[in-house]
Tab-separated table of C-alpha atoms and ligand atoms in Angstrom:
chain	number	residue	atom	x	y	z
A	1193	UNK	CA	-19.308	13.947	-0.420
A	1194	UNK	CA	-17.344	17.045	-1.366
A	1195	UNK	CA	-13.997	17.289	-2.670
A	1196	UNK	CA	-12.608	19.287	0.687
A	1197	UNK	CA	-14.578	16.388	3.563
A	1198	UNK	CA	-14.327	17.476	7.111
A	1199	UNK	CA	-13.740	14.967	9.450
A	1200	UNK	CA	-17.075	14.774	10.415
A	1201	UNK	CA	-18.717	14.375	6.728
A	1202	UNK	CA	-16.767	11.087	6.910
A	1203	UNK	CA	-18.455	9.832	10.365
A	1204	UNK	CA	-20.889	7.496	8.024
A	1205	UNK	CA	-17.877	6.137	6.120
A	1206	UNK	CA	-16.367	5.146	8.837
A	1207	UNK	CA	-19.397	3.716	10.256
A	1208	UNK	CA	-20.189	1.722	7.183
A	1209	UNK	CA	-17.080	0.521	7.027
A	1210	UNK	CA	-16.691	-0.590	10.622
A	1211	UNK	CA	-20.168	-2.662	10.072
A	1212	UNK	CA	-18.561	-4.427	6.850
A	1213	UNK	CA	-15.533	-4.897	9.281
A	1214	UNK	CA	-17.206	-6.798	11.850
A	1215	UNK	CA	-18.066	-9.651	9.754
A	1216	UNK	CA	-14.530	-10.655	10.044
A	1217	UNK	CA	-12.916	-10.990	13.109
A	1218	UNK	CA	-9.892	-12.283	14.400
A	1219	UNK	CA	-10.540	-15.827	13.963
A	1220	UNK	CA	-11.311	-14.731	10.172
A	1221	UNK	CA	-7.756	-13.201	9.803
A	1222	UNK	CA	-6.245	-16.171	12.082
A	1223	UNK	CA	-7.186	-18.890	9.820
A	1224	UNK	CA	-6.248	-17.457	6.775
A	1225	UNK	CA	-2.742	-15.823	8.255
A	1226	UNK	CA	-1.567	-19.544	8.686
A	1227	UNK	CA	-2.239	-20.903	5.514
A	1228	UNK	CA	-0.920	-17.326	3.835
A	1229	UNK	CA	-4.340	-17.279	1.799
A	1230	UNK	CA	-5.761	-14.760	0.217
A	1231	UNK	CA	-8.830	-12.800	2.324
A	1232	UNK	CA	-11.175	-13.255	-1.001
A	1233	UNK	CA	-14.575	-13.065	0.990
A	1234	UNK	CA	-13.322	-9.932	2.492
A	1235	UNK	CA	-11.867	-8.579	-0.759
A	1236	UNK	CA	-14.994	-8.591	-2.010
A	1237	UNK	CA	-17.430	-7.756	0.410
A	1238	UNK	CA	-15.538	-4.270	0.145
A	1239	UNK	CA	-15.383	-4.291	-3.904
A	1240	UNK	CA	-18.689	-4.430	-3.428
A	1241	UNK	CA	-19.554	-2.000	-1.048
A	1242	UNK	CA	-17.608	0.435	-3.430
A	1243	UNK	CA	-14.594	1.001	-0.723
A	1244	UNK	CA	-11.812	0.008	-3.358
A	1245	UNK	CA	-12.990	2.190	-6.558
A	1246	UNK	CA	-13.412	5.294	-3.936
A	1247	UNK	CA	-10.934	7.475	-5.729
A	1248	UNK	CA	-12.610	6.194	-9.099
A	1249	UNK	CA	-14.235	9.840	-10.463
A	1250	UNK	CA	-18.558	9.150	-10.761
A	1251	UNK	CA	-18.640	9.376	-14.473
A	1252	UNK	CA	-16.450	5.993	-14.787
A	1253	UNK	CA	-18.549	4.017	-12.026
A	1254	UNK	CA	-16.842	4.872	-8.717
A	1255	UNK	CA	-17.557	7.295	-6.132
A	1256	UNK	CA	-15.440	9.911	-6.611
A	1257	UNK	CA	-14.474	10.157	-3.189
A	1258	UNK	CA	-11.963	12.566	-1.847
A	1259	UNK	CA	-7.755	11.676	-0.641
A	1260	UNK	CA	-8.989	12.056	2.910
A	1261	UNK	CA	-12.850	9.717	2.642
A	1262	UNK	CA	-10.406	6.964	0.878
A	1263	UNK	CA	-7.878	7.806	3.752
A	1264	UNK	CA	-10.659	7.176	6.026
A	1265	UNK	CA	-11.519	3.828	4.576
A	1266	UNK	CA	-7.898	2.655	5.309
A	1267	UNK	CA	-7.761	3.542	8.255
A	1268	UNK	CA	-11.125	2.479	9.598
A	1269	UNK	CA	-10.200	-1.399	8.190
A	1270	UNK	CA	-6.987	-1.589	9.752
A	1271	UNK	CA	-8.274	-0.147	13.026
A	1272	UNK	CA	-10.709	-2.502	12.940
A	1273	UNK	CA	-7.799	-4.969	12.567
A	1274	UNK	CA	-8.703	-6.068	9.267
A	1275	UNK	CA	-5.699	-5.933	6.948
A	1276	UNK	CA	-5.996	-3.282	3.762
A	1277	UNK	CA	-2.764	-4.795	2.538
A	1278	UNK	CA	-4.417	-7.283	0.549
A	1279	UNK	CA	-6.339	-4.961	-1.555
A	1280	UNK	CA	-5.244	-1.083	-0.817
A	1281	UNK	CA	-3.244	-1.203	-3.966
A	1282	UNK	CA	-6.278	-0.590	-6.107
A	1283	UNK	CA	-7.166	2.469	-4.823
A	1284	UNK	CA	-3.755	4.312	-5.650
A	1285	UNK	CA	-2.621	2.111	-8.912
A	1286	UNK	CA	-5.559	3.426	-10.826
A	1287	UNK	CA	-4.460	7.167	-9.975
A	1288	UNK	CA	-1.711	6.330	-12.802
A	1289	UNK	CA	-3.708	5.190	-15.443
A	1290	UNK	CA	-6.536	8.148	-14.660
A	1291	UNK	CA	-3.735	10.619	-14.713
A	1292	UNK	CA	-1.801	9.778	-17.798
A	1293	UNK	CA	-4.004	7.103	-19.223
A	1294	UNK	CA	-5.661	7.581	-22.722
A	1295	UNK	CA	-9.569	8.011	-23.092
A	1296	UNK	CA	-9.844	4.346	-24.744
A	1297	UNK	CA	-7.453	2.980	-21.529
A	1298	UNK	CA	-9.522	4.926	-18.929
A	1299	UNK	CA	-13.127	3.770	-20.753
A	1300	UNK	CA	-11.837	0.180	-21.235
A	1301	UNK	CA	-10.512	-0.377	-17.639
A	1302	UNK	CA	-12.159	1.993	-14.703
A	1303	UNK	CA	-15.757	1.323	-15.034
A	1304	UNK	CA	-14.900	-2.466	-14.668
A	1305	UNK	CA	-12.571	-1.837	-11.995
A	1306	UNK	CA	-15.330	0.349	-10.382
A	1307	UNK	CA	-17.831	-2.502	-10.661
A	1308	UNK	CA	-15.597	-4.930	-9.273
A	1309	UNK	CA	-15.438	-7.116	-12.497
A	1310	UNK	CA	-11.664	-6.499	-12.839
A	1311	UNK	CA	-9.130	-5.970	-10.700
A	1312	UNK	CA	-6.174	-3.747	-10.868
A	1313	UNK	CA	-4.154	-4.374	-7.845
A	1314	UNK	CA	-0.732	-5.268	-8.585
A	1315	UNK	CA	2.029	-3.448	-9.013
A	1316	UNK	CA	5.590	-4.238	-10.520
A	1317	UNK	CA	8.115	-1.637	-9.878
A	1318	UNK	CA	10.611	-3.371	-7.702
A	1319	UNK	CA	13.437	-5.764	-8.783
A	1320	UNK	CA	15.770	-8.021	-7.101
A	1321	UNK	CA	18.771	-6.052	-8.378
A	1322	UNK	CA	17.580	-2.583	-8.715
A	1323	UNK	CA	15.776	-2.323	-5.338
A	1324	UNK	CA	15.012	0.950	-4.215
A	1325	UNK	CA	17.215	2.518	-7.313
A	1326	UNK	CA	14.514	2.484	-9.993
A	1327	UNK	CA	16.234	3.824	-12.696
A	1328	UNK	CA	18.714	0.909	-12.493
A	1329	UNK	CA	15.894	-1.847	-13.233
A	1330	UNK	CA	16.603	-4.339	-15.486
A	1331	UNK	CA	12.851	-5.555	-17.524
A	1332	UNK	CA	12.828	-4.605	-21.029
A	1333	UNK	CA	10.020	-4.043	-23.644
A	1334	UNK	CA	11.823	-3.800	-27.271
A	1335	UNK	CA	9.189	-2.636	-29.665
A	1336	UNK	CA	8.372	-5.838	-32.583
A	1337	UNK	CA	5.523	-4.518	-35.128
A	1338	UNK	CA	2.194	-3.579	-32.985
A	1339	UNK	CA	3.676	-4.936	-29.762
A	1340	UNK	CA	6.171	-5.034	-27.003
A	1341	UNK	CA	8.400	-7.815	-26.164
A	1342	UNK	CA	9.242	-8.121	-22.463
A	1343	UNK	CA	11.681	-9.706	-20.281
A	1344	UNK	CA	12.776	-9.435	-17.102
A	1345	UNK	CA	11.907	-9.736	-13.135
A	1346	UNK	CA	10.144	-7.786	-11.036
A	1347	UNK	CA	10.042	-8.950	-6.945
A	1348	UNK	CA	7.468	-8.638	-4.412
A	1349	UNK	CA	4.920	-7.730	-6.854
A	1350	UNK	CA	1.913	-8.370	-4.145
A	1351	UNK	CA	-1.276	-9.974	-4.822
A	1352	UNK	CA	-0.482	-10.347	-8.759
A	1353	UNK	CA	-1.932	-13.955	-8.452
A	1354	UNK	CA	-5.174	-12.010	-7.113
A	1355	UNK	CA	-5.261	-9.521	-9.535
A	1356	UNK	CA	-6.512	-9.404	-13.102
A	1357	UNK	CA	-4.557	-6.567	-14.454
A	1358	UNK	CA	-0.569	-5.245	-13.698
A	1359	UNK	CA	0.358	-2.085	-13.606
A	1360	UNK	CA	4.572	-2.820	-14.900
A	1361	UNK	CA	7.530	-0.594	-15.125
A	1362	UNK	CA	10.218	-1.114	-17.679
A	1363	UNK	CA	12.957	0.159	-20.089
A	1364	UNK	CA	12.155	0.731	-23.600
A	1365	UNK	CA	15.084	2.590	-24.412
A	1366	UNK	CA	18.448	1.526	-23.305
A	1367	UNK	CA	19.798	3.558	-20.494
A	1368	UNK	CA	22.830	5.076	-22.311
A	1369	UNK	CA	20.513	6.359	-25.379
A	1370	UNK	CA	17.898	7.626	-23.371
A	1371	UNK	CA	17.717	11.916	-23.641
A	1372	UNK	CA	18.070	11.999	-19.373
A	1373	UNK	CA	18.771	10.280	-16.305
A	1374	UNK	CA	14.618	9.785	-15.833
A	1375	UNK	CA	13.666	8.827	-19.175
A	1376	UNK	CA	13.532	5.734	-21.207
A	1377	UNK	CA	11.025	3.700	-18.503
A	1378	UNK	CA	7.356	3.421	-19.743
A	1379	UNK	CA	4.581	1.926	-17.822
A	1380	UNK	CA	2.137	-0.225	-19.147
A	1381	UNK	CA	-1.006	-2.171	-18.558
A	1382	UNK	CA	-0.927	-5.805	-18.864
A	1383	UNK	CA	-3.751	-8.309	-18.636
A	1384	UNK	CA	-2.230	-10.738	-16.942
A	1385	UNK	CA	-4.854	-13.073	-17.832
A	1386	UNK	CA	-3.846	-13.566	-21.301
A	1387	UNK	CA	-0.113	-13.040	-20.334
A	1388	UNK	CA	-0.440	-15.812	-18.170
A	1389	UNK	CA	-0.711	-18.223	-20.889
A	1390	UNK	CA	2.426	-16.559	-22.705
A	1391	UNK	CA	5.613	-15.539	-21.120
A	1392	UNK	CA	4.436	-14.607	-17.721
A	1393	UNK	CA	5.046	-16.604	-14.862
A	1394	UNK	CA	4.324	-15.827	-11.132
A	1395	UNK	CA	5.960	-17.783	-7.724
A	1396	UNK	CA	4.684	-16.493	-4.102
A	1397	UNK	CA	7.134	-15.160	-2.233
A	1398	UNK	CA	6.189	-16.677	1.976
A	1399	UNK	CA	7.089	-13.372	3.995
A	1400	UNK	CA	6.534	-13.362	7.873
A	1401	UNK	CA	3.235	-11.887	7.535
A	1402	UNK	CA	0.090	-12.484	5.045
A	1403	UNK	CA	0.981	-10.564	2.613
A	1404	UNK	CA	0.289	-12.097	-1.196
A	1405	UNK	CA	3.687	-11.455	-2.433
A	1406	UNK	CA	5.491	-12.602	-5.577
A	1407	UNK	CA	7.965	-12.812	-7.893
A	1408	UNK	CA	6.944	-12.072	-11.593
A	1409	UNK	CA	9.397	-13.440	-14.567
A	1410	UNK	CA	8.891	-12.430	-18.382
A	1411	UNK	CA	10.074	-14.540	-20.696
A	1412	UNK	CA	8.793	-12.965	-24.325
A	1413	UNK	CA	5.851	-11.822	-23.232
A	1414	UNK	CA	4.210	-9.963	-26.081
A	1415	UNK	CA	2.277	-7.099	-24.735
A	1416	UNK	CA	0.188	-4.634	-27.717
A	1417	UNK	CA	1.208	-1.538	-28.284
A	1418	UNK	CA	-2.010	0.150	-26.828
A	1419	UNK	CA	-0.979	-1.696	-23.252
A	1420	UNK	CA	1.527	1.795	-23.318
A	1421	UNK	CA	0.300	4.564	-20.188
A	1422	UNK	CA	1.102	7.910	-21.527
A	1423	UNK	CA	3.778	8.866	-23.565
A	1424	UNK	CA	6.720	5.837	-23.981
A	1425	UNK	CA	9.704	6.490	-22.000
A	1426	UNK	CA	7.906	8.935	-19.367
A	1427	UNK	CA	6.738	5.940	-16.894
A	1428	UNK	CA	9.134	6.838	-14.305
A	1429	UNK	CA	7.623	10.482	-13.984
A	1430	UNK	CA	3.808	8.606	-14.103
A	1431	UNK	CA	5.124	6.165	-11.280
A	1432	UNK	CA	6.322	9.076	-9.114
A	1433	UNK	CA	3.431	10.790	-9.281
A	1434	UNK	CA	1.511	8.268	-7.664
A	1435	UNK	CA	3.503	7.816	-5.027
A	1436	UNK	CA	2.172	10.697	-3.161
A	1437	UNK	CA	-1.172	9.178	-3.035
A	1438	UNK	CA	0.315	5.648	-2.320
A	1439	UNK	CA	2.017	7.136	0.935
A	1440	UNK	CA	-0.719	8.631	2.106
A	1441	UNK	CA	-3.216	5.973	1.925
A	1442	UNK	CA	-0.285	3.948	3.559
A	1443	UNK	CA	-0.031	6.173	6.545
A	1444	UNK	CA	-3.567	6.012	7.217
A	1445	UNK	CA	-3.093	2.213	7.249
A	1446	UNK	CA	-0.534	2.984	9.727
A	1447	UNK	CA	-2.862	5.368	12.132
A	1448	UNK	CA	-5.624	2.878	11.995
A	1449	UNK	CA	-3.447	0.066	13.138
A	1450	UNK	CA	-1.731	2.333	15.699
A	1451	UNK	CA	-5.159	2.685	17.063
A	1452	UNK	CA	-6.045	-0.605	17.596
A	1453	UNK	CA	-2.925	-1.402	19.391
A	1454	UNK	CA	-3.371	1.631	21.764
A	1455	UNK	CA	-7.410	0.440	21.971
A	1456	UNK	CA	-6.448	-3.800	22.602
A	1457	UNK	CA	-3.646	-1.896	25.256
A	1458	UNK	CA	-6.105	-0.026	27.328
A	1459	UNK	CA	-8.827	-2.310	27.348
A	1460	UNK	CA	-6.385	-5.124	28.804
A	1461	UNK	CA	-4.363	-2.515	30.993
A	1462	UNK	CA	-7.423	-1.673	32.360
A	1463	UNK	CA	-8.706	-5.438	33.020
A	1464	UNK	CA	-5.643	-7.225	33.876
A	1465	UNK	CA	-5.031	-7.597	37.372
A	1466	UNK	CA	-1.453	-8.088	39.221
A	1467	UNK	CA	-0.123	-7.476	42.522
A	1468	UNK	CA	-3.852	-6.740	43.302
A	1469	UNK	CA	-4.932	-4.082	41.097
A	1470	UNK	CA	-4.843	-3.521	37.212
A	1471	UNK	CA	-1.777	-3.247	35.492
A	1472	UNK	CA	-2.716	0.084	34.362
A	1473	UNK	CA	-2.585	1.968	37.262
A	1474	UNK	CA	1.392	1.424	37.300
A	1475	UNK	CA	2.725	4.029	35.840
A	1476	UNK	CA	5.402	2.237	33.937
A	1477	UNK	CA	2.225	0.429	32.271
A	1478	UNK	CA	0.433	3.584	31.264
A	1479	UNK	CA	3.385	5.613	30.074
A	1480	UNK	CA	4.117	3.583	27.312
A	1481	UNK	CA	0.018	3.297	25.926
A	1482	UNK	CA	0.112	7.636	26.617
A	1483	UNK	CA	3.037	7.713	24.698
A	1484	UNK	CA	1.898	5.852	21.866
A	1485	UNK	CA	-1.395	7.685	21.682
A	1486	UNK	CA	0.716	11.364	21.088
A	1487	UNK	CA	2.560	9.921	18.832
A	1488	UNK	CA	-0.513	8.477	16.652
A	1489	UNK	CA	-1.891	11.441	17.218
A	1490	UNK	CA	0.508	13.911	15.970
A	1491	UNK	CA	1.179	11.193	12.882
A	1492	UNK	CA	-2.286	11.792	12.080
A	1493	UNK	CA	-2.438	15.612	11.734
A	1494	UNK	CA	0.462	15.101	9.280
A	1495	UNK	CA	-1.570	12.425	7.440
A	1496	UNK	CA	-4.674	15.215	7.526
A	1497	UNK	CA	-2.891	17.671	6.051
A	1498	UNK	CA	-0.798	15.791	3.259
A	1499	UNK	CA	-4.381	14.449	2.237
A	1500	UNK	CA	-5.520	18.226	2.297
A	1501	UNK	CA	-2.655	19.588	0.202
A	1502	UNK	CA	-3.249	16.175	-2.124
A	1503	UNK	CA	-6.979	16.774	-2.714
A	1504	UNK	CA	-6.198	20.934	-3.121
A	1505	UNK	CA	-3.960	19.612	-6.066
A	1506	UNK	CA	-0.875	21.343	-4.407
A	1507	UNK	CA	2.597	19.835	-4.014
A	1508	UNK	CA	2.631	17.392	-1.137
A	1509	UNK	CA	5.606	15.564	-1.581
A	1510	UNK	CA	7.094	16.451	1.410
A	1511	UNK	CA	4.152	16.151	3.079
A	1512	UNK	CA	3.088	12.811	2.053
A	1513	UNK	CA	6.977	11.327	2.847
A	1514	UNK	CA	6.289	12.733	6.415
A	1515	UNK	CA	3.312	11.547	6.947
A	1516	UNK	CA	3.934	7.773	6.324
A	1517	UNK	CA	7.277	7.818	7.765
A	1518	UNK	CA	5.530	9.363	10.823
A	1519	UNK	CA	2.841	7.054	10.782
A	1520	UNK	CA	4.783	4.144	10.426
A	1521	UNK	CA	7.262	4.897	13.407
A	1522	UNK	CA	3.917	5.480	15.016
A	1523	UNK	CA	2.709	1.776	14.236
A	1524	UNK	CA	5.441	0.056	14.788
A	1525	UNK	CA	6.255	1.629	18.438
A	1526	UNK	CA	2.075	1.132	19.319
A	1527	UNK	CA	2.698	-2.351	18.324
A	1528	UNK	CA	6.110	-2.893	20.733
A	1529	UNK	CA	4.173	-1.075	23.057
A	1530	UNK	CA	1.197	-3.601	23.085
A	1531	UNK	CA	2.855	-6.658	23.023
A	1532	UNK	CA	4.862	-5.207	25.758
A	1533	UNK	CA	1.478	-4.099	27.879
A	1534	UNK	CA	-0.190	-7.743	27.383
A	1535	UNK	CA	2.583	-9.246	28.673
A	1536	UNK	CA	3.301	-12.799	27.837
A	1537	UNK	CA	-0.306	-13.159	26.119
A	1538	UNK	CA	0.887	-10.310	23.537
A	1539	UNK	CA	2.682	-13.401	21.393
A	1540	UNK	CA	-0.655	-15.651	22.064
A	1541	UNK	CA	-2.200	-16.203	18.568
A	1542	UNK	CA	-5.778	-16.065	19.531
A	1543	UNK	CA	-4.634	-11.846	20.814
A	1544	UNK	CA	-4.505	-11.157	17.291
A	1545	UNK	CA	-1.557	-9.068	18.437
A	1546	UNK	CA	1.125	-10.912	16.862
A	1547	UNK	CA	-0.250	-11.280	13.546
A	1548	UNK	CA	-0.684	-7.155	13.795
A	1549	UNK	CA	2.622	-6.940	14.863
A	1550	UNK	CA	4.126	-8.783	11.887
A	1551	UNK	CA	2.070	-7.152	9.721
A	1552	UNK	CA	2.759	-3.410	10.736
A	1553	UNK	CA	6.222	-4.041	10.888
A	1554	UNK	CA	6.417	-3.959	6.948
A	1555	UNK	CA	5.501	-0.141	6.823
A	1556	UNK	CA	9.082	1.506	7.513
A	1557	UNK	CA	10.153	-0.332	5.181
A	1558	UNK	CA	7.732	-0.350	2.217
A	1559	UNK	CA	6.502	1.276	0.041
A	1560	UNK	CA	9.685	3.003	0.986
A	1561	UNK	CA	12.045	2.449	3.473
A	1562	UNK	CA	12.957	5.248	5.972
A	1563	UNK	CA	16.747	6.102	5.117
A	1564	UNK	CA	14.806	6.857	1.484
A	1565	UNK	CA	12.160	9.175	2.915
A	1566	UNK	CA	15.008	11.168	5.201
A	1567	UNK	CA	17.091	11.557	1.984
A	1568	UNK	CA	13.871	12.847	0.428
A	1569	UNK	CA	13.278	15.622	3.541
A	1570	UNK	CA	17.313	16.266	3.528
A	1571	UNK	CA	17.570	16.829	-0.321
A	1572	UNK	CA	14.155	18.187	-1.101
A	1573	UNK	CA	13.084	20.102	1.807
A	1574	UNK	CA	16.397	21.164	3.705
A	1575	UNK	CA	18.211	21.463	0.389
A	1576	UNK	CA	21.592	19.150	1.911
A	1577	UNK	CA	23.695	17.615	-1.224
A	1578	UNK	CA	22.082	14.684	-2.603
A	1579	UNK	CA	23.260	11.671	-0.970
A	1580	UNK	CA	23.042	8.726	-3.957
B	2863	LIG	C1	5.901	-7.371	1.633
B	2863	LIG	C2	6.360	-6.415	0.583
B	2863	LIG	C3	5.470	-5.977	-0.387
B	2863	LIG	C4	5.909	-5.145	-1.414
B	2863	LIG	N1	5.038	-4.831	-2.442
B	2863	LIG	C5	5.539	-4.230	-3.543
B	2863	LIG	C6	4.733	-4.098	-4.726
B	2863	LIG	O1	3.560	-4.495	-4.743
B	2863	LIG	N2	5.311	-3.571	-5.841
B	2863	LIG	C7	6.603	-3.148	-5.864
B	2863	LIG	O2	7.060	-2.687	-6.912
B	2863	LIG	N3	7.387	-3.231	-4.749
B	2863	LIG	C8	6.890	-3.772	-3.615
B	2863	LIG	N4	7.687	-3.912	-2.496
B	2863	LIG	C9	9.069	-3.453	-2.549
B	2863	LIG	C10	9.365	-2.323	-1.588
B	2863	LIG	O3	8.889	-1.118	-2.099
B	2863	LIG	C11	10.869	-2.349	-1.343
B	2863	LIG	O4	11.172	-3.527	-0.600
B	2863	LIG	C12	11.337	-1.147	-0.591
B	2863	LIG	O5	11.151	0.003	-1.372
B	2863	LIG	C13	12.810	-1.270	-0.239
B	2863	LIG	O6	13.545	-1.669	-1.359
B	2863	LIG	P1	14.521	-2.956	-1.320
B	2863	LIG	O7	13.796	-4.039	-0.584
B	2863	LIG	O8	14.977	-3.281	-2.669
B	2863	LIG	O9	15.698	-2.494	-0.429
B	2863	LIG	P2	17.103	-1.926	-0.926
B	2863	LIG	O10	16.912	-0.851	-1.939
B	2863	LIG	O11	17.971	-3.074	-1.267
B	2863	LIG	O12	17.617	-1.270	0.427
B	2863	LIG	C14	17.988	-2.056	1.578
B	2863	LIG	C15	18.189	-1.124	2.760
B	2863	LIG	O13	19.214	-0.194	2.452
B	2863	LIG	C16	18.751	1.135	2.597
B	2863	LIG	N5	19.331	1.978	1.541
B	2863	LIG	C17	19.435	1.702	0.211
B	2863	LIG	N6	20.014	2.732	-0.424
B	2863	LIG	C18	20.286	3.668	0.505
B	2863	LIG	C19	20.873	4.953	0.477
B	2863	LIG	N7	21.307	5.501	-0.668
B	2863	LIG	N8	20.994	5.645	1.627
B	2863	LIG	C20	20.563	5.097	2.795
B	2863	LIG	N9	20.000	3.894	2.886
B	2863	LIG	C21	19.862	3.171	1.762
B	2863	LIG	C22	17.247	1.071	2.462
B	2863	LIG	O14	16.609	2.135	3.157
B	2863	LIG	C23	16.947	-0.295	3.084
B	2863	LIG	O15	16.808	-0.168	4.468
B	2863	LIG	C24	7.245	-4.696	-1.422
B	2863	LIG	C25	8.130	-5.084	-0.416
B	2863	LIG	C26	7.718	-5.950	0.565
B	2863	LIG	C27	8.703	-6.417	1.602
């Protein structure tokens, strides 16, 4: 695969990954969306196959697979209507450590990741006061001799009871010392295994879709010195420059589910018949599945060309905030729009619909909510006074 992969280089992705798809349907995703478990067969069925260490570079195990192939992959699961939520972290959360990481961090952690021995797919950013304002988040780690102490709370931090290793943000230098507004966070690696066992505790969070959310409390957890990613007090900066890959990947998400609901919508337009003939000849039935299509559609050339700008190592912030918030309206109106289209079957479990619908409807809202990404475009791009 090369770096710059046309659309058609990734037809035998997509292929592969629509044959590992079929070996869980509906009734697969069903069962396990009313107990809220974990898809673990599925998880690793695609750890396997390599899908999750794509962006890993070849000379620590993975396949070194470009922004758009792993954009691919997302996409291709969720139009598949599989559910990348319960694993897509991995694919972005490594970008931080392979960025700013040292050589011991990157040797010690990707080739295992890559293999599928470990995984790193959790993520604890948020907090129940701080929410969206990052710099205002509470967890501390106070240096004590070789290690950290920290303590704190961190909220919906998903799949950390599925996950081997965390990926944390917190404040190692008290806000009012720190030399500027964006310093004084660090990020650090912590084996939650051994934490586990001393000062870390973790509590699911049930949300309206399966989503393996959680709450994570420290309580003295002693984390070593070499846990550190980068340079101490420069996490926020490492955390941001993830995100662009993070929204991205997100928005494919977002296309691929858009397509299934504009695929289940035709097929059943097409098939079901009232008054005589299919619904689908009405026109008020077919507007709405047209109008979703253009929208997924146009989403999509804004996801292709954040990935390009991402993989061409040029700035896609903008970019990358349009894309997902595109992609996300995109989702969420293809999912109205199909429960709509099927009628009162659209909230019948065994339609897979509603389970989709629940589950799409988390994307204008995280990783980033959409008041956050139209500050971004006001401030950034159209250069309007910074709102907060
Ligand atoms: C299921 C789920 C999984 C998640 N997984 C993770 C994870 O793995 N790791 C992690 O760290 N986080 C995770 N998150 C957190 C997610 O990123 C946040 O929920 C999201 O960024 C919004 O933050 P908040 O919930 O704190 O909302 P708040 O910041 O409290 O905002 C509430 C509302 O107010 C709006 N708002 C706030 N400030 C402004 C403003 N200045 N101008 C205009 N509007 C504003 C927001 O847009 C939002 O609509 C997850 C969330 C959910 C629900």
């Amino acid at each position: 695969m090369t770096r710059n992969a046309t659309q058609d280089d990734l037809a035998p992705i997509r292929e592969s990954v629509h044959a590992l798809c079929a070996n869980f349907p509906g009734e697969y995703w069903r069962a396990l969306d009313r107990k809220r478990a974990y898809p673990e067969e599925f998880v690793t069925a695609l750890t396997k196959a390599g899908f999750l260490a794509a962006l890993i570079p070849e000379e620590y195990g993975g396949s070194g697979l470009s922004m758009t192939a792993a954009a691919a992959i997302m996409e291709e699961i969720q139009a598949c209507g599989c559910n990348g939520a319960a694993c897509h972290a991995q694919m972005y959360t490594m970008g931080t450590l392979l960025r700013h990481g040292s050589a011991e961090q990157k040797e010690r952690y990707l080739p295992a990741i890559a293999r599928g021995e470990l995984r790193l797919q959790a993520f604890g950013v948020t907090e129940p006061t701080s929410g969206t304002d990052t710099l205002s988040l509470r967890t501390t780690a106070v240096r004590d001799g070789d290690d950290f102490i920290v303590n704190g709370q961190k909220i919906w931090t998903s799949r950390a009871e599925h996950s081997d290793l965390l990926l944390l943000l917190a404040r190692t230098t008290p806000r009012e010392q720190a030399k500027s507004r964006t310093t004084g966070l660090t990020v650090f690696i912590v084996d939650m295994r051994a934490a586990k066992k001393n000062g870390l505790t973790i509590r699911p969070v049930r949300t309206m879709m399966n989503h393996a959310t959680t709450e994570v409390f420290f309580e003295n957890l002693r984390v070593p010195a070499d846990a550190v990613v980068g340079k101490e007090g420069e996490g926020f900066r490492y955390i941001l420059s993830g995100m662009n890959a993070e929204r991205i990947l997100i928005a494919a998400e977002c296309i691929g589910d858009a397509k299934w609901f504009i695929g289940k919508a035709t097929a059943y337009a097409g098939e079901r018949v009232v008054f005589g003939r299919p619904i689908g000849q009405n026109q008020g039935v077919q507007f709405p599945i047209a109008r979703a299509y253009i929208g997924m559609r146009a989403a999509e050339l804004m996801v292709r060309e954040a990935a390009a700008l991402y993989e061409a190592g040029k700035d896609c912030g903008a970019e990358a905030n349009m894309a997902k918030h595109l992609a996300a309206e995109a989702s969420w109106a293809a999912a109205d729009m199909c429960v709509q289209t099927h009628g009162g079957f659209g909230f019948a479990e065994e339609f897979d619909i509603e389970r989709k619908f629940r589950e799409t409807r988390l994307y204008t809202v995280a990783p980033i909510s959409t008041n956050l990404v139209l500050s971004y475009i006001a401030e950034h791009v159209l250069g309007l006074p910074r709102s907060y």
